């Protein structure tokens, strides 16, 4: 799993926008966006990203929740890349495919787990890759402990 934060240099108020591709750029990988943010510079970055030969930059989108700073660019991105959008069933975004707590989903080249976490909003969903020990949590603060119990 290769993760790129497309909004890392943003000067606008926006969420993190993660573009995730497989480690070996295989055709079977599912190039994924987690959240789309509201910074239009993401649109230009999607055109120039490494994505694998014969691959689109985006095969699917997962939303962590439906607040505007996480989902405002969705219609624009879907007009360029008509792909499925997955989110919590309580999402205020129209046309989503609902994910349930505990669902297994494919993100890039990894099997990930959906974890509902209604701490920040009623439609918060996190996406966890156990192989990489990576959790995409939206705006939910997370404390991570190592195997020996040390905060990292």
Short mmCIF file of C-alpha atoms in Angstrom, two decimals:
data_model
loop_
_atom_site.label_atom_id
_atom_site.label_comp_id
_atom_site.label_asym_id
_atom_site.label_seq_id
_atom_site.Cartn_x
_atom_site.Cartn_y
_atom_site.Cartn_z
CA UNK A 1 0.00 0.00 0.00
CA UNK A 2 1.40 3.36 -1.06
CA UNK A 3 -0.34 6.32 0.58
CA UNK A 4 -0.05 9.91 -0.68
CA UNK A 5 -1.68 12.83 1.12
CA UNK A 6 -2.91 15.05 -1.73
CA UNK A 7 -3.83 17.89 0.63
CA UNK A 8 -0.59 17.96 2.60
CA UNK A 9 0.48 21.31 1.12
CA UNK A 10 -2.99 22.87 1.03
CA UNK A 11 -3.45 26.47 2.12
CA UNK A 12 -7.25 26.02 2.29
CA UNK A 13 -9.33 24.61 5.10
CA UNK A 14 -9.80 21.02 3.99
CA UNK A 15 -9.47 17.46 5.20
CA UNK A 16 -6.64 15.13 4.42
CA UNK A 17 -7.21 13.51 1.05
CA UNK A 18 -5.43 10.18 0.77
CA UNK A 19 -4.67 8.54 -2.57
CA UNK A 20 -3.81 4.88 -2.08
CA UNK A 21 -2.33 2.58 -4.69
CA UNK A 22 -0.88 -0.91 -4.59
CA UNK A 23 2.77 -1.51 -3.90
CA UNK A 24 3.40 -3.18 -7.27
CA UNK A 25 0.96 -1.19 -9.46
CA UNK A 26 -0.99 -4.28 -10.50
CA UNK A 27 -4.07 -4.06 -12.70
CA UNK A 28 -6.10 -5.79 -9.98
CA UNK A 29 -5.31 -3.05 -7.43
CA UNK A 30 -8.15 -0.66 -6.54
CA UNK A 31 -6.74 2.88 -6.71
CA UNK A 32 -8.58 4.58 -3.88
CA UNK A 33 -9.30 8.02 -2.49
CA UNK A 34 -10.16 8.28 1.17
CA UNK A 35 -12.06 11.56 1.49
CA UNK A 36 -12.00 14.14 -1.29
CA UNK A 37 -11.69 17.39 0.66
CA UNK A 38 -12.52 20.79 -0.73
CA UNK A 39 -9.19 22.01 -2.14
CA UNK A 40 -9.38 22.04 -5.95
CA UNK A 41 -5.62 21.49 -6.23
CA UNK A 42 -6.43 17.80 -5.65
CA UNK A 43 -7.97 17.68 -9.15
CA UNK A 44 -4.67 18.63 -10.80
CA UNK A 45 -2.72 16.21 -8.65
CA UNK A 46 -4.96 13.32 -9.68
CA UNK A 47 -3.96 13.89 -13.32
CA UNK A 48 -0.23 13.66 -12.60
CA UNK A 49 0.00 10.93 -9.96
CA UNK A 50 1.68 7.59 -10.57
CA UNK A 51 -1.14 5.11 -10.84
CA UNK A 52 0.09 2.08 -12.76
CA UNK A 53 0.12 1.37 -16.48
CA UNK A 54 -3.39 1.19 -17.90
CA UNK A 55 -4.95 2.32 -14.63
CA UNK A 56 -7.23 5.24 -13.81
CA UNK A 57 -6.13 7.45 -10.93
CA UNK A 58 -9.30 6.57 -9.01
CA UNK A 59 -11.25 3.30 -8.98
CA UNK A 60 -13.25 4.01 -5.83
CA UNK A 61 -13.79 6.54 -3.03
CA UNK A 62 -14.30 5.92 0.67
CA UNK A 63 -15.62 8.74 2.86
CA UNK A 64 -14.82 8.90 6.57
CA UNK A 65 -17.89 11.13 7.07
CA UNK A 66 -19.97 13.68 5.17
CA UNK A 67 -18.79 17.02 6.59
CA UNK A 68 -18.09 19.57 3.83
CA UNK A 69 -14.33 19.66 4.40
CA UNK A 70 -14.21 15.91 3.63
CA UNK A 71 -16.76 15.65 0.81
CA UNK A 72 -17.14 19.03 -0.96
CA UNK A 73 -15.22 18.04 -4.12
CA UNK A 74 -17.12 14.79 -4.59
CA UNK A 75 -19.38 15.90 -7.46
CA UNK A 76 -16.44 17.40 -9.35
CA UNK A 77 -14.29 14.30 -8.90
CA UNK A 78 -17.18 12.03 -9.90
CA UNK A 79 -17.74 14.08 -13.06
CA UNK A 80 -14.16 13.23 -14.09
CA UNK A 81 -13.95 9.76 -12.57
CA UNK A 82 -17.40 8.11 -12.26
CA UNK A 83 -16.56 5.54 -9.58
CA UNK A 84 -18.42 3.99 -6.63
CA UNK A 85 -18.46 5.95 -3.36
CA UNK A 86 -18.58 4.02 -0.10
CA UNK A 87 -19.63 5.52 3.22
CA UNK A 88 -21.51 4.94 6.45
CA UNK A 89 -25.25 4.35 5.76
CA UNK A 90 -26.06 7.51 7.74
CA UNK A 91 -24.06 9.66 5.31
CA UNK A 92 -25.68 12.86 4.05
CA UNK A 93 -23.99 12.31 0.68
CA UNK A 94 -26.37 11.01 -1.98
CA UNK A 95 -25.64 7.93 -4.06
CA UNK A 96 -23.23 6.21 -1.69
CA UNK A 97 -22.84 2.48 -1.30
CA UNK A 98 -23.24 1.84 2.42
CA UNK A 99 -20.56 0.02 4.41
CA UNK A 100 -21.33 -1.79 7.64
CA UNK A 101 -19.26 -2.04 10.79
CA UNK A 102 -16.92 -5.01 10.38
CA UNK A 103 -17.17 -5.17 6.57
CA UNK A 104 -14.04 -6.23 4.70
CA UNK A 105 -13.21 -3.92 1.80
CA UNK A 106 -10.39 -3.86 -0.73
CA UNK A 107 -8.32 -0.66 -0.72
CA UNK A 108 -5.51 -0.64 -3.29
CA UNK A 109 -3.82 -4.03 -2.74
CA UNK A 110 -4.97 -4.60 0.86
CA UNK A 111 -7.95 -6.09 2.61
CA UNK A 112 -9.19 -3.54 5.14
CA UNK A 113 -11.86 -3.48 7.82
CA UNK A 114 -14.62 -0.90 8.23
CA UNK A 115 -14.98 0.39 11.78
CA UNK A 116 -17.90 2.61 12.70
CA UNK A 117 -16.89 5.32 15.14
CA UNK A 118 -19.68 7.81 15.78
CA UNK A 119 -17.53 9.93 18.07
CA UNK A 120 -17.09 12.89 15.70
CA UNK A 121 -20.26 12.61 13.61
CA UNK A 122 -23.19 10.25 13.32
CA UNK A 123 -21.76 8.88 10.06
CA UNK A 124 -18.08 8.41 10.95
CA UNK A 125 -16.38 5.35 9.50
CA UNK A 126 -12.73 4.37 9.77
CA UNK A 127 -10.82 2.05 7.46
CA UNK A 128 -8.11 -0.17 8.95
CA UNK A 129 -5.37 -2.12 7.16
CA UNK A 130 -4.05 -4.73 9.60
CA UNK A 131 -1.19 -5.66 7.23
CA UNK A 132 0.16 -2.12 7.36
CA UNK A 133 -1.23 -1.20 10.80
CA UNK A 134 -2.74 1.90 9.18
CA UNK A 135 -6.04 3.44 10.25
CA UNK A 136 -7.79 6.13 8.21
CA UNK A 137 -9.92 7.81 10.86
CA UNK A 138 -11.12 11.11 9.44
CA UNK A 139 -11.45 13.56 12.33
CA UNK A 140 -11.45 10.99 15.11
CA UNK A 141 -8.39 11.34 17.36
CA UNK A 142 -6.62 8.02 17.77
CA UNK A 143 -3.98 6.90 20.25
CA UNK A 144 -1.78 4.11 18.99
CA UNK A 145 0.15 1.79 21.26
CA UNK A 146 2.92 -0.55 20.25
CA UNK A 147 2.93 -4.24 21.17
CA UNK A 148 4.84 -3.43 24.36
CA UNK A 149 2.25 -0.81 25.38
CA UNK A 150 4.30 2.29 24.56
CA UNK A 151 2.42 5.24 23.04
CA UNK A 152 3.64 6.09 19.57
#
